[in-house]
Amino acid sequence: MRSLGEHQQAADLHQQTLADRERILGPDHPDTLNSRHNYANAFNQLGEHQQAADLHRQTLTDREHILGPDHPQTLTSRHNLANTLRSLGEHQQAADLHQQTLTDREHILGPDHPDTLSSRHNLAAIRALLAGAGRRRWWQLPRRREGA
């Protein structure tokens, strides 16, 4: 459904799945955490970044407690929270999380793992954004008047 642009319907299904898994499996079951993670991603696709950040934070905290801080799914939660924080304009906080995630992924997954490469890319992008903050680009500079 997401590929068809039906983001709200996808979000509704993720919400229903999360509620069912919480009821049947309990709130701490890894499948329940996966459903919460997917629901947070659906909020991002809808542009509801604050709701997505709140769910990503909750999922990250629970995954750290239940799966451990070095589990690949925990690292994915941290990675996605950082991306959401970037969407919210919280660039320094996003950069800090991307740095932490990259360091952990290099150590746990290795420097050439696709997830590690994704973390390196996102850290570079947010650092470039931070470096350019406050700088005016050429198209933002005052124009010189003709004949002056």
GROMACS .gro file of N, CA, C and O in nm, residues 76-147:
model
  288
   76THR      N    1   1.911   0.002   1.445
   76THR     CA    2   1.817   0.053   1.344
   76THR      C    3   1.721   0.154   1.406
   76THR      O    4   1.691   0.257   1.344
   77SER      N    5   1.676   0.127   1.527
   77SER     CA    6   1.588   0.224   1.594
   77SER      C    7   1.659   0.357   1.616
   77SER      O    8   1.602   0.464   1.595
   78ARG      N    9   1.784   0.352   1.659
   78ARG     CA   10   1.860   0.475   1.681
   78ARG      C   11   1.881   0.549   1.550
   78ARG      O   12   1.867   0.672   1.543
   79HIS      N   13   1.912   0.475   1.445
   79HIS     CA   14   1.932   0.532   1.311
   79HIS      C   15   1.805   0.605   1.264
   79HIS      O   16   1.812   0.719   1.216
   80ASN      N   17   1.691   0.540   1.279
   80ASN     CA   18   1.566   0.600   1.233
   80ASN      C   19   1.523   0.717   1.320
   80ASN      O   20   1.465   0.814   1.270
   81LEU      N   21   1.551   0.711   1.450
   81LEU     CA   22   1.524   0.827   1.535
   81LEU      C   23   1.608   0.946   1.489
   81LEU      O   24   1.558   1.059   1.480
   82ALA      N   25   1.734   0.923   1.458
   82ALA     CA   26   1.820   1.031   1.410
   82ALA      C   27   1.765   1.093   1.281
   82ALA      O   28   1.761   1.216   1.267
   83ASN      N   29   1.719   1.009   1.189
   83ASN     CA   30   1.660   1.061   1.065
   83ASN      C   31   1.536   1.144   1.093
   83ASN      O   32   1.513   1.247   1.029
   84THR      N   33   1.456   1.100   1.188
   84THR     CA   34   1.334   1.174   1.223
   84THR      C   35   1.369   1.308   1.288
   84THR      O   36   1.306   1.410   1.259
   85LEU      N   37   1.470   1.308   1.374
   85LEU     CA   38   1.512   1.433   1.437
   85LEU      C   39   1.562   1.532   1.333
   85LEU      O   40   1.538   1.653   1.344
   86ARG      N   41   1.628   1.481   1.230
   86ARG     CA   42   1.670   1.569   1.122
   86ARG      C   43   1.547   1.633   1.056
   86ARG      O   44   1.547   1.752   1.027
   87SER      N   45   1.444   1.554   1.034
   87SER     CA   46   1.321   1.607   0.974
   87SER      C   47   1.256   1.713   1.062
   87SER      O   48   1.188   1.803   1.012
   88LEU      N   49   1.277   1.702   1.192
   88LEU     CA   50   1.223   1.800   1.287
   88LEU      C   51   1.312   1.924   1.301
   88LEU      O   52   1.277   2.017   1.373
   89GLY      N   53   1.428   1.922   1.235
   89GLY     CA   54   1.520   2.035   1.244
   89GLY      C   55   1.614   2.028   1.363
   89GLY      O   56   1.686   2.124   1.390
   90GLU      N   57   1.616   1.917   1.433
   90GLU     CA   58   1.704   1.900   1.548
   90GLU      C   59   1.835   1.837   1.498
   90GLU      O   60   1.868   1.722   1.527
   91HIS      N   61   1.910   1.919   1.424
   91HIS     CA   62   2.024   1.867   1.349
   91HIS      C   63   2.140   1.821   1.437
   91HIS      O   64   2.202   1.718   1.406
   92GLN      N   65   2.173   1.893   1.542
   92GLN     CA   66   2.286   1.852   1.626
   92GLN      C   67   2.254   1.721   1.697
   92GLN      O   68   2.339   1.632   1.705
   93GLN      N   69   2.134   1.709   1.748
   93GLN     CA   70   2.094   1.585   1.814
   93GLN      C   71   2.095   1.468   1.714
   93GLN      O   72   2.139   1.358   1.747
   94ALA      N   73   2.050   1.493   1.593
   94ALA     CA   74   2.054   1.390   1.488
   94ALA      C   75   2.198   1.351   1.457
   94ALA      O   76   2.229   1.231   1.445
   95ALA      N   77   2.287   1.449   1.446
   95ALA     CA   78   2.428   1.420   1.418
   95ALA      C   79   2.490   1.335   1.528
   95ALA      O   80   2.565   1.241   1.501
   96ASP      N   81   2.459   1.369   1.653
   96ASP     CA   82   2.513   1.292   1.766
   96ASP      C   83   2.467   1.147   1.761
   96ASP      O   84   2.546   1.055   1.782
   97LEU      N   85   2.339   1.125   1.731
   97LEU     CA   86   2.287   0.988   1.722
   97LEU      C   87   2.346   0.914   1.602
   97LEU      O   88   2.377   0.795   1.612
   98HIS      N   89   2.361   0.983   1.490
   98HIS     CA   90   2.422   0.919   1.373
   98HIS      C   91   2.567   0.879   1.403
   98HIS      O   92   2.611   0.772   1.362
   99GLN      N   93   2.640   0.965   1.474
   99GLN     CA   94   2.778   0.932   1.509
   99GLN      C   95   2.784   0.809   1.599
   99GLN      O   96   2.863   0.718   1.576
  100GLN      N   97   2.697   0.806   1.700
  100GLN     CA   98   2.693   0.692   1.791
  100GLN      C   99   2.656   0.564   1.715
  100GLN      O  100   2.717   0.459   1.735
  101THR      N  101   2.558   0.574   1.627
  101THR     CA  102   2.515   0.458   1.551
  101THR      C  103   2.625   0.409   1.457
  101THR      O  104   2.649   0.288   1.446
  102LEU      N  105   2.693   0.502   1.391
  102LEU     CA  106   2.801   0.463   1.302
  102LEU      C  107   2.912   0.392   1.379
  102LEU      O  108   2.959   0.285   1.337
  103THR      N  109   2.951   0.447   1.491
  103THR     CA  110   3.056   0.385   1.572
  103THR      C  111   3.017   0.244   1.613
  103THR      O  112   3.096   0.150   1.601
  104ASP      N  113   2.893   0.228   1.659
  104ASP     CA  114   2.846   0.096   1.702
  104ASP      C  115   2.834  -0.001   1.585
  104ASP      O  116   2.872  -0.118   1.596
  105ARG      N  117   2.783   0.047   1.473
  105ARG     CA  118   2.768  -0.042   1.357
  105ARG      C  119   2.904  -0.085   1.303
  105ARG      O  120   2.920  -0.200   1.262
  106GLU      N  121   3.001   0.005   1.301
  106GLU     CA  122   3.135  -0.034   1.256
  106GLU      C  123   3.191  -0.144   1.345
  106GLU      O  124   3.250  -0.240   1.296
  107HIS      N  125   3.170  -0.129   1.475
  107HIS     CA  126   3.222  -0.227   1.571
  107HIS      C  127   3.146  -0.360   1.563
  107HIS      O  128   3.207  -0.467   1.567
  108ILE      N  129   3.014  -0.353   1.550
  108ILE     CA  130   2.930  -0.474   1.559
  108ILE      C  131   2.912  -0.541   1.422
  108ILE      O  132   2.924  -0.663   1.410
  109LEU      N  133   2.884  -0.462   1.321
  109LEU     CA  134   2.853  -0.517   1.189
  109LEU      C  135   2.972  -0.516   1.094
  109LEU      O  136   2.972  -0.588   0.994
  110GLY      N  137   3.068  -0.432   1.122
  110GLY     CA  138   3.185  -0.418   1.036
  110GLY      C  139   3.174  -0.295   0.947
  110GLY      O  140   3.064  -0.244   0.922
  111PRO      N  141   3.288  -0.245   0.898
  111PRO     CA  142   3.288  -0.120   0.823
  111PRO      C  143   3.224  -0.127   0.685
  111PRO      O  144   3.188  -0.025   0.629
  112ASP      N  145   3.209  -0.249   0.631
  112ASP     CA  146   3.156  -0.263   0.495
  112ASP      C  147   3.012  -0.310   0.488
  112ASP      O  148   2.957  -0.330   0.379
  113HIS      N  149   2.948  -0.327   0.603
  113HIS     CA  150   2.808  -0.372   0.605
  113HIS      C  151   2.719  -0.261   0.548
  113HIS      O  152   2.743  -0.142   0.571
  114PRO      N  153   2.617  -0.297   0.472
  114PRO     CA  154   2.528  -0.195   0.413
  114PRO      C  155   2.467  -0.100   0.516
  114PRO      O  156   2.454   0.020   0.488
  115ASP      N  157   2.433  -0.149   0.635
  115ASP     CA  158   2.378  -0.059   0.738
  115ASP      C  159   2.483   0.040   0.787
  115ASP      O  160   2.453   0.156   0.816
  116THR      N  161   2.607  -0.006   0.797
  116THR     CA  162   2.717   0.083   0.837
  116THR      C  163   2.737   0.191   0.732
  116THR      O  164   2.755   0.309   0.765
  117LEU      N  165   2.733   0.153   0.606
  117LEU     CA  166   2.749   0.250   0.498
  117LEU      C  167   2.635   0.352   0.500
  117LEU      O  168   2.658   0.471   0.475
  118SER      N  169   2.515   0.307   0.529
  118SER     CA  170   2.401   0.399   0.540
  118SER      C  171   2.422   0.498   0.654
  118SER      O  172   2.395   0.618   0.640
  119SER      N  173   2.473   0.449   0.766
  119SER     CA  174   2.501   0.539   0.879
  119SER      C  175   2.609   0.641   0.843
  119SER      O  176   2.598   0.759   0.878
  120ARG      N  177   2.712   0.596   0.774
  120ARG     CA  178   2.819   0.688   0.734
  120ARG      C  179   2.765   0.796   0.640
  120ARG      O  180   2.797   0.914   0.653
  121HIS      N  181   2.681   0.755   0.546
  121HIS     CA  182   2.620   0.850   0.452
  121HIS      C  183   2.536   0.954   0.527
  121HIS      O  184   2.547   1.074   0.502
  122ASN      N  185   2.451   0.907   0.618
  122ASN     CA  186   2.362   0.999   0.689
  122ASN      C  187   2.440   1.093   0.781
  122ASN      O  188   2.403   1.210   0.797
  123LEU      N  189   2.547   1.043   0.842
  123LEU     CA  190   2.630   1.131   0.925
  123LEU      C  191   2.696   1.238   0.838
  123LEU      O  192   2.699   1.356   0.877
  124ALA      N  193   2.747   1.200   0.723
  124ALA     CA  194   2.808   1.299   0.633
  124ALA      C  195   2.706   1.404   0.590
  124ALA      O  196   2.737   1.524   0.588
  125ALA      N  197   2.585   1.360   0.560
  125ALA     CA  198   2.481   1.453   0.515
  125ALA      C  199   2.443   1.552   0.625
  125ALA      O  200   2.429   1.673   0.598
  126ILE      N  201   2.429   1.504   0.747
  126ILE     CA  202   2.388   1.594   0.856
  126ILE      C  203   2.504   1.687   0.894
  126ILE      O  204   2.482   1.803   0.927
  127ARG      N  205   2.627   1.638   0.885
  127ARG     CA  206   2.742   1.726   0.911
  127ARG      C  207   2.751   1.836   0.807
  127ARG      O  208   2.783   1.951   0.838
  128ALA      N  209   2.725   1.802   0.681
  128ALA     CA  210   2.725   1.903   0.576
  128ALA      C  211   2.616   2.006   0.601
  128ALA      O  212   2.637   2.126   0.582
  129LEU      N  213   2.501   1.960   0.646
  129LEU     CA  214   2.391   2.051   0.678
  129LEU      C  215   2.430   2.144   0.792
  129LEU      O  216   2.406   2.265   0.786
  130LEU      N  217   2.493   2.089   0.896
  130LEU     CA  218   2.537   2.171   1.009
  130LEU      C  219   2.645   2.270   0.967
  130LEU      O  220   2.647   2.385   1.013
  131ALA      N  221   2.736   2.227   0.880
  131ALA     CA  222   2.844   2.315   0.835
  131ALA      C  223   2.789   2.432   0.755
  131ALA      O  224   2.843   2.543   0.759
  132GLY      N  225   2.681   2.408   0.684
  132GLY     CA  226   2.623   2.514   0.602
  132GLY      C  227   2.523   2.601   0.675
  132GLY      O  228   2.478   2.701   0.621
  133ALA      N  229   2.489   2.566   0.798
  133ALA     CA  230   2.391   2.643   0.874
  133ALA      C  231   2.443   2.785   0.897
  133ALA      O  232   2.556   2.805   0.939
  134GLY      N  233   2.363   2.881   0.864
  134GLY     CA  234   2.400   3.020   0.885
  134GLY      C  235   2.478   3.081   0.771
  134GLY      O  236   2.499   3.202   0.767
  135ARG      N  237   2.524   3.000   0.679
  135ARG     CA  238   2.596   3.053   0.563
  135ARG      C  239   2.497   3.088   0.454
  135ARG      O  240   2.402   3.015   0.429
  136ARG      N  241   2.523   3.197   0.389
  136ARG     CA  242   2.439   3.233   0.275
  136ARG      C  243   2.498   3.171   0.149
  136ARG      O  244   2.619   3.171   0.129
  137ARG      N  245   2.413   3.118   0.068
  137ARG     CA  246   2.455   3.059  -0.058
  137ARG      C  247   2.463   3.169  -0.164
  137ARG      O  248   2.409   3.278  -0.147
  138TRP      N  249   2.525   3.139  -0.276
  138TRP     CA  250   2.544   3.240  -0.379
  138TRP      C  251   2.412   3.301  -0.424
  138TRP      O  252   2.404   3.419  -0.454
  139TRP      N  253   2.306   3.222  -0.427
  139TRP     CA  254   2.177   3.273  -0.473
  139TRP      C  255   2.107   3.357  -0.366
  139TRP      O  256   2.009   3.422  -0.393
  140GLN      N  257   2.163   3.357  -0.244
  140GLN     CA  258   2.105   3.437  -0.137
  140GLN      C  259   2.178   3.570  -0.118
  140GLN      O  260   2.133   3.654  -0.042
  141LEU      N  261   2.290   3.588  -0.186
  141LEU     CA  262   2.368   3.710  -0.171
  141LEU      C  263   2.301   3.824  -0.244
  141LEU      O  264   2.232   3.805  -0.344
  142PRO      N  265   2.323   3.947  -0.195
  142PRO     CA  266   2.264   4.062  -0.265
  142PRO      C  267   2.319   4.073  -0.406
  142PRO      O  268   2.436   4.045  -0.431
  143ARG      N  269   2.233   4.113  -0.497
  143ARG     CA  270   2.275   4.126  -0.637
  143ARG      C  271   2.343   4.261  -0.657
  143ARG      O  272   2.303   4.361  -0.599
  144ARG      N  273   2.444   4.258  -0.741
  144ARG     CA  274   2.510   4.384  -0.776
  144ARG      C  275   2.424   4.454  -0.881
  144ARG      O  276   2.370   4.391  -0.970
  145ARG      N  277   2.418   4.581  -0.864
  145ARG     CA  278   2.340   4.658  -0.962
  145ARG      C  279   2.421   4.683  -1.087
  145ARG      O  280   2.542   4.702  -1.082
  146GLU      N  281   2.351   4.683  -1.198
  146GLU     CA  282   2.413   4.712  -1.328
  146GLU      C  283   2.467   4.855  -1.325
  146GLU      O  284   2.403   4.946  -1.276
  147GLY      N  285   2.587   4.872  -1.378
  147GLY     CA  286   2.644   5.006  -1.392
  147GLY      C  287   2.699   5.061  -1.263
  147GLY      O  288   2.741   5.176  -1.258
   0.00000   0.00000   0.00000
